[in-house]
Tab-separated table of C-alpha atoms in Angstrom:
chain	number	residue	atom	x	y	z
A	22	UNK	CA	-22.798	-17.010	16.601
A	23	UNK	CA	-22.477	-15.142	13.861
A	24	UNK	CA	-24.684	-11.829	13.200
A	25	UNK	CA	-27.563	-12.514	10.161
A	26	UNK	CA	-27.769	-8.468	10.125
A	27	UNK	CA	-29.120	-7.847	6.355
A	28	UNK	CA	-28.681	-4.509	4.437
A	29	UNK	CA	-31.814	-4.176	4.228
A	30	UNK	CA	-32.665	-4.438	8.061
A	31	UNK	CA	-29.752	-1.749	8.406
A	32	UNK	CA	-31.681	0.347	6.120
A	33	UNK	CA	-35.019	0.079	8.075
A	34	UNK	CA	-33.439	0.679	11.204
A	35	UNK	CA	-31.459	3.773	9.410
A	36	UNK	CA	-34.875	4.990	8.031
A	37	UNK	CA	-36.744	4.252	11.778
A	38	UNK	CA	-33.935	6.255	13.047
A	39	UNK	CA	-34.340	9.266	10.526
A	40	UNK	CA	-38.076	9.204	10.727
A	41	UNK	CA	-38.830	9.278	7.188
A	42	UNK	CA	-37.862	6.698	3.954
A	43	UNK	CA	-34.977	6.844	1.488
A	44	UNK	CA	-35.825	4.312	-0.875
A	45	UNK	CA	-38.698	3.529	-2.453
A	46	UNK	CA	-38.720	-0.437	-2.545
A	47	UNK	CA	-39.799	-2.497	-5.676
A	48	UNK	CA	-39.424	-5.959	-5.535
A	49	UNK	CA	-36.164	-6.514	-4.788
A	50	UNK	CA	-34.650	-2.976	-5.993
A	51	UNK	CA	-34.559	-0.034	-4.631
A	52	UNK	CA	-35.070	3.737	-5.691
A	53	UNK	CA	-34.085	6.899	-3.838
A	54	UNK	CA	-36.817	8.682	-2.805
A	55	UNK	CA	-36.469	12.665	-2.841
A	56	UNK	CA	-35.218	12.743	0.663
A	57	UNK	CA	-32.793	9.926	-0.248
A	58	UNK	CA	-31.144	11.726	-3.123
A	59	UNK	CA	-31.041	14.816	-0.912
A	60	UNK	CA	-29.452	13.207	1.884
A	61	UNK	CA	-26.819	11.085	-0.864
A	62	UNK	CA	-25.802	14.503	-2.516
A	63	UNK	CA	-24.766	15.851	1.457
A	64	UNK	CA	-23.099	12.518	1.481
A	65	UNK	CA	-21.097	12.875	-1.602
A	66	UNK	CA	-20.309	16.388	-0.769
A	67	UNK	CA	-18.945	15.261	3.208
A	68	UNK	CA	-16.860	12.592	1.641
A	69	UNK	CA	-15.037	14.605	-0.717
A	70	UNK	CA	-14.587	16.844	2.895
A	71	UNK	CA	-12.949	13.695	4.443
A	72	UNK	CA	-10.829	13.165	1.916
A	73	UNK	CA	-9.734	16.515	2.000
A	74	UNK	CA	-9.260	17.171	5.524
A	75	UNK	CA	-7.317	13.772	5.969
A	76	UNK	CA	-5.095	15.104	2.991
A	77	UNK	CA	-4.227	18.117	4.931
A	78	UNK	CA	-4.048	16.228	7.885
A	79	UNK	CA	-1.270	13.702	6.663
A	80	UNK	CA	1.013	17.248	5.330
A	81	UNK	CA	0.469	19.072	8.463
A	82	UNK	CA	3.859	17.490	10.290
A	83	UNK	CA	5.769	18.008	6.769
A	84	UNK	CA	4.522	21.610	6.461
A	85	UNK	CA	4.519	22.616	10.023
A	86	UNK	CA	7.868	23.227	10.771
A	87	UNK	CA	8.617	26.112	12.768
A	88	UNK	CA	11.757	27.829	13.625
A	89	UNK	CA	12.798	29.594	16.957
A	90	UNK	CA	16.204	31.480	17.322
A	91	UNK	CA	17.169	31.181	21.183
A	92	UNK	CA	20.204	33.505	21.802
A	93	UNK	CA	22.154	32.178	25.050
A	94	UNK	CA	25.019	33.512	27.210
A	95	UNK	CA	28.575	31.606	27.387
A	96	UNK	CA	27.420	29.957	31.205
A	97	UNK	CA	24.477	27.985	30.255
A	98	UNK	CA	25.283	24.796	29.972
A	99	UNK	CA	25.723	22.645	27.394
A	100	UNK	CA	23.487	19.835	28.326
A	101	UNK	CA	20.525	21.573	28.335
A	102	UNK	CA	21.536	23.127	25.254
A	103	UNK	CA	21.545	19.722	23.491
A	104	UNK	CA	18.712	18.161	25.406
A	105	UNK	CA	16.579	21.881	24.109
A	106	UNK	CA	17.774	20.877	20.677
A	107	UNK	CA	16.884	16.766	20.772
A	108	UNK	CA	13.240	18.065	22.206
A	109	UNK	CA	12.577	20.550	19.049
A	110	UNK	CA	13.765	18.276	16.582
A	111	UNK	CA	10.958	15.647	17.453
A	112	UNK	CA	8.758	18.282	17.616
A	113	UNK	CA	9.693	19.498	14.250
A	114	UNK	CA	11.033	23.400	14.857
A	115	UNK	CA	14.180	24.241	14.047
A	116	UNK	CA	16.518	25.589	16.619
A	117	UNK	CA	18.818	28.552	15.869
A	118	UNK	CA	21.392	29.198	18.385
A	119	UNK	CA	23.590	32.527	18.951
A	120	UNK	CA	25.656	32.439	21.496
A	121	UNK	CA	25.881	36.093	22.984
A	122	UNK	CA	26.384	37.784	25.958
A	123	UNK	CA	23.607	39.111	28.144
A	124	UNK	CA	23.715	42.457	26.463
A	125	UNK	CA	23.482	41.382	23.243
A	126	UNK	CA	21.438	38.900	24.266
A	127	UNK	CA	18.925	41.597	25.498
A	128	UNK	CA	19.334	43.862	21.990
A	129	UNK	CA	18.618	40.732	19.818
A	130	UNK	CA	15.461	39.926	21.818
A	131	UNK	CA	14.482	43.674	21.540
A	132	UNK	CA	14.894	43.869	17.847
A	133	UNK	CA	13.224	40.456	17.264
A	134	UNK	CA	16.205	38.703	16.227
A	135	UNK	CA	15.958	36.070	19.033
A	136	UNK	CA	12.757	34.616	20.018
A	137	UNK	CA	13.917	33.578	23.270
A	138	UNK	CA	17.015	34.121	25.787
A	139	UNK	CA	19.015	32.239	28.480
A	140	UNK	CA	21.179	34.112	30.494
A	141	UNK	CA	22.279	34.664	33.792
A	142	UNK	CA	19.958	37.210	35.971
A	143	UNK	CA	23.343	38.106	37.804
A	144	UNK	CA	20.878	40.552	39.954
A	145	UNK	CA	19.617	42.675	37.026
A	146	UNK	CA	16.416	43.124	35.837
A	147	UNK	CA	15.324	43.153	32.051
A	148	UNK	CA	13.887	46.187	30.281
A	149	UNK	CA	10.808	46.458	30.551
A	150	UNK	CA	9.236	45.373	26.677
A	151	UNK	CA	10.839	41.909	27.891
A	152	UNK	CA	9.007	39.014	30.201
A	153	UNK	CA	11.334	36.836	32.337
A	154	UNK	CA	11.089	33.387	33.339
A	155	UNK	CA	13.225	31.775	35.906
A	156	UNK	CA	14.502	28.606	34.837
A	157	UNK	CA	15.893	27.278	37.866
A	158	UNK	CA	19.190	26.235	39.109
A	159	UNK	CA	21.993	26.191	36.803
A	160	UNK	CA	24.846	23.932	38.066
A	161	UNK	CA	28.635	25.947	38.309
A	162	UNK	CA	32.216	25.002	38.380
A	163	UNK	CA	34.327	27.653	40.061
A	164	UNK	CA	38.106	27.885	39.541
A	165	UNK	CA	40.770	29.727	41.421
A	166	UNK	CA	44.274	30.887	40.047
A	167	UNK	CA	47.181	28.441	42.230
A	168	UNK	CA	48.767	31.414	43.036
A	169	UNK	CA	46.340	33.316	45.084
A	170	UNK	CA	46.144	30.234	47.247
A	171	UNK	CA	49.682	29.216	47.827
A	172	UNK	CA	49.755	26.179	49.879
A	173	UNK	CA	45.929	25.248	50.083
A	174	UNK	CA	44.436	22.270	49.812
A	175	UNK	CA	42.567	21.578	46.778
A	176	UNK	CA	39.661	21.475	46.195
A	177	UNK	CA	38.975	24.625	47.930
A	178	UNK	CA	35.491	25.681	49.969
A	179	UNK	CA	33.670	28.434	48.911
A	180	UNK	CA	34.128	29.805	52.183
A	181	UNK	CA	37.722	30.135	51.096
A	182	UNK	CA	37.016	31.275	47.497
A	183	UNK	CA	35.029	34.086	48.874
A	184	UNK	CA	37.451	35.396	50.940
A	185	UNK	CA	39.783	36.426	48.008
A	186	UNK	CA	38.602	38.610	45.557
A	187	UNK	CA	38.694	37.621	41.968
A	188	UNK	CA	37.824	38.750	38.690
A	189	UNK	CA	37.269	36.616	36.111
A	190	UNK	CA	36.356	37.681	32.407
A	191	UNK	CA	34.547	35.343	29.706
A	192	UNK	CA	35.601	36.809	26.510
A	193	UNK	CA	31.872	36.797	25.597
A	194	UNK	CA	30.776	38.482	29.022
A	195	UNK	CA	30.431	42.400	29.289
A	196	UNK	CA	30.401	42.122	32.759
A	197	UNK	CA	33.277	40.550	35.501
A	198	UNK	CA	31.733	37.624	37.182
């Protein structure tokens, strides 16, 4: 059934629990005792603290918007670029991209322009105020000029890319790749 709980049994039991009284009882009404008023002025004073915290609480997603400037090289791919952007956006930081190659890349990070870089390692190590992070595998296309494979069959291995030398410049790259 139902529960016959009264207030005033959840006041005993409040008051057993506490160890000392809070009301003084007359009849039917009831009077704070000294410990009572005590305790309701700490009450008062935590409730406006609820209130206040669950006000900042409720701005915190509109106010915490950050912003991170990630300065990437011409290879990286645009997938993850967009899939990097989707996952920010729900998590409420704004993105900045600069598209740059790995040198300037490296100056913006030193300077503080970019918070974080993607580039190519291409064998060479960062300066040494930087940290690295490997990010794994970054999936390639390779492309040949026709004409230094006259009569191959396409696609080529890259058994047979490798045995012709190539040069090929991005016009963002400072390097040959």
């Amino acid at each position: 059934g139902k529960d016959r709980t009264t207030l005033r049994d959840l006041i005993d039991f409040l008051e057993d629990g506490l160890g000392y009284a809070l009301f003084l009882r007359e009849g039917r009404s009831l009077h704070l005792t000294p410990e009572g008023e005590q305790l309701q002025r700490q009450a008062h004073l935590l409730m406006r603290q609820v209130k206040a915290f669950e006000a900042f609480a409720k701005d915190v997603p509109k106010s915490a918007a950050q912003e991170i400037s990630l300065v990437y090289d011409p290879f990286t791919p645009r997938a993850l670029l967009q899939a990097l952007i989707a996952a920010m956006a729900q998590r409420n930081t704004r993105l900045s991209l600069i598209n740059a190659s790995r040198d300037e890349a490296e100056r913006l990070l030193a300077s503080g322009q970019a918070d974080l870089g993607i580039c190519q390692a291409r064998n060479r190590s960062v300066g040494d105020a930087m940290e690295w992070r490997a990010l794994g595998a970054i999936e390639m296309d390779f492309y040949a000029s026709k004409a230094l494979f006259p009569g191959a069959e396409q696609p080529l291995s890259l058994l047979e890319l490798s045995l012709t030398p190539q040069v090929i410049m991005h016009p963002d790259s400072d390097e040959p790749v």
